[in-house]
Every structure is written in structure tokens, then in C-alpha cells.
Amino acid sequence: MLFSHRSKLTVLIMVLISILVGLAIGRYSTTWGAASIIIMYVSLAITAHSIGKVKYN
């Protein structure tokens, strides 16, 4: 598997995990669920960028 395909797949899985966690929290409070999706998405984007999975051209 090419690095670009593998890195895109990794980022997609990380985004799906953040959405699923946000939806699980959103069952109890929609405000906290939406906030957790945003917080996890931003933190995962920073993590993916720092480990080299996402690169800016």
C-alpha cells in the first residue's frame, strides 16, 4: 500500500473515531457532544500533522 493511501486511510479512521465519540457523548448532551467532536477533530489534526500523516504543499 502506498504511503499516501495509508496516510489518508489513517486520517479517515481518526476522523471517524472522533465523530463516533462525539455522537456517544451527544446522547447525553448535544452541546458537549458537538464540542467533543470539534475538540477531538482539532487535536487529531494536530497529531496527524505532527507525525507526518498530513502535509501542506
GROMACS .gro file of C-alpha atoms in nm:
model
   57
    1MET     CA    1   0.000   0.000   0.000
    2LEU     CA    2   0.136   0.340  -0.094
    3PHE     CA    3   0.220   0.586   0.182
    4SER     CA    4  -0.033   0.837   0.053
    5HIS     CA    5  -0.315   0.580   0.060
    6ARG     CA    6  -0.214   0.455   0.403
    7SER     CA    7  -0.191   0.806   0.546
    8LYS     CA    8  -0.530   0.902   0.401
    9LEU     CA    9  -0.680   0.587   0.549
   10THR     CA   10  -0.524   0.663   0.888
   11VAL     CA   11  -0.660   1.017   0.891
   12LEU     CA   12  -1.005   0.895   0.783
   13ILE     CA   13  -1.013   0.640   1.065
   14MET     CA   14  -0.906   0.906   1.315
   15VAL     CA   15  -1.184   1.141   1.199
   16LEU     CA   16  -1.442   0.861   1.219
   17ILE     CA   17  -1.333   0.782   1.575
   18SER     CA   18  -1.374   1.147   1.674
   19ILE     CA   19  -1.723   1.155   1.523
   20LEU     CA   20  -1.826   0.832   1.695
   21VAL     CA   21  -1.702   0.955   2.034
   22GLY     CA   22  -1.886   1.284   1.982
   23LEU     CA   23  -2.206   1.101   1.895
   24ALA     CA   24  -2.172   0.879   2.202
   25ILE     CA   25  -2.131   1.185   2.425
   26GLY     CA   26  -2.407   1.361   2.233
   27ARG     CA   27  -2.661   1.108   2.357
   28TYR     CA   28  -2.641   1.273   2.697
   29SER     CA   29  -2.582   1.636   2.598
   30THR     CA   30  -2.584   1.770   2.243
   31THR     CA   31  -2.372   2.071   2.337
   32TRP     CA   32  -2.097   1.859   2.490
   33GLY     CA   33  -2.122   1.611   2.201
   34ALA     CA   34  -2.066   1.883   1.943
   35ALA     CA   35  -1.785   2.033   2.149
   36SER     CA   36  -1.614   1.696   2.187
   37ILE     CA   37  -1.628   1.634   1.810
   38ILE     CA   38  -1.462   1.970   1.745
   39ILE     CA   39  -1.201   1.926   2.018
   40MET     CA   40  -1.113   1.572   1.908
   41TYR     CA   41  -1.103   1.673   1.541
   42VAL     CA   42  -0.863   1.959   1.610
   43SER     CA   43  -0.644   1.752   1.840
   44LEU     CA   44  -0.632   1.465   1.590
   45ALA     CA   45  -0.546   1.708   1.310
   46ILE     CA   46  -0.257   1.844   1.516
   47THR     CA   47  -0.143   1.490   1.597
   48ALA     CA   48  -0.167   1.376   1.235
   49HIS     CA   49   0.030   1.679   1.121
   50SER     CA   50   0.298   1.628   1.385
   51ILE     CA   51   0.354   1.260   1.298
   52GLY     CA   52   0.369   1.342   0.929
   53LYS     CA   53   0.039   1.193   0.812
   54VAL     CA   54  -0.083   1.527   0.674
   55LYS     CA   55   0.144   1.758   0.480
   56TYR     CA   56   0.084   2.104   0.345
   57ASN     CA   57   0.203   2.179  -0.008
   0.00000   0.00000   0.00000
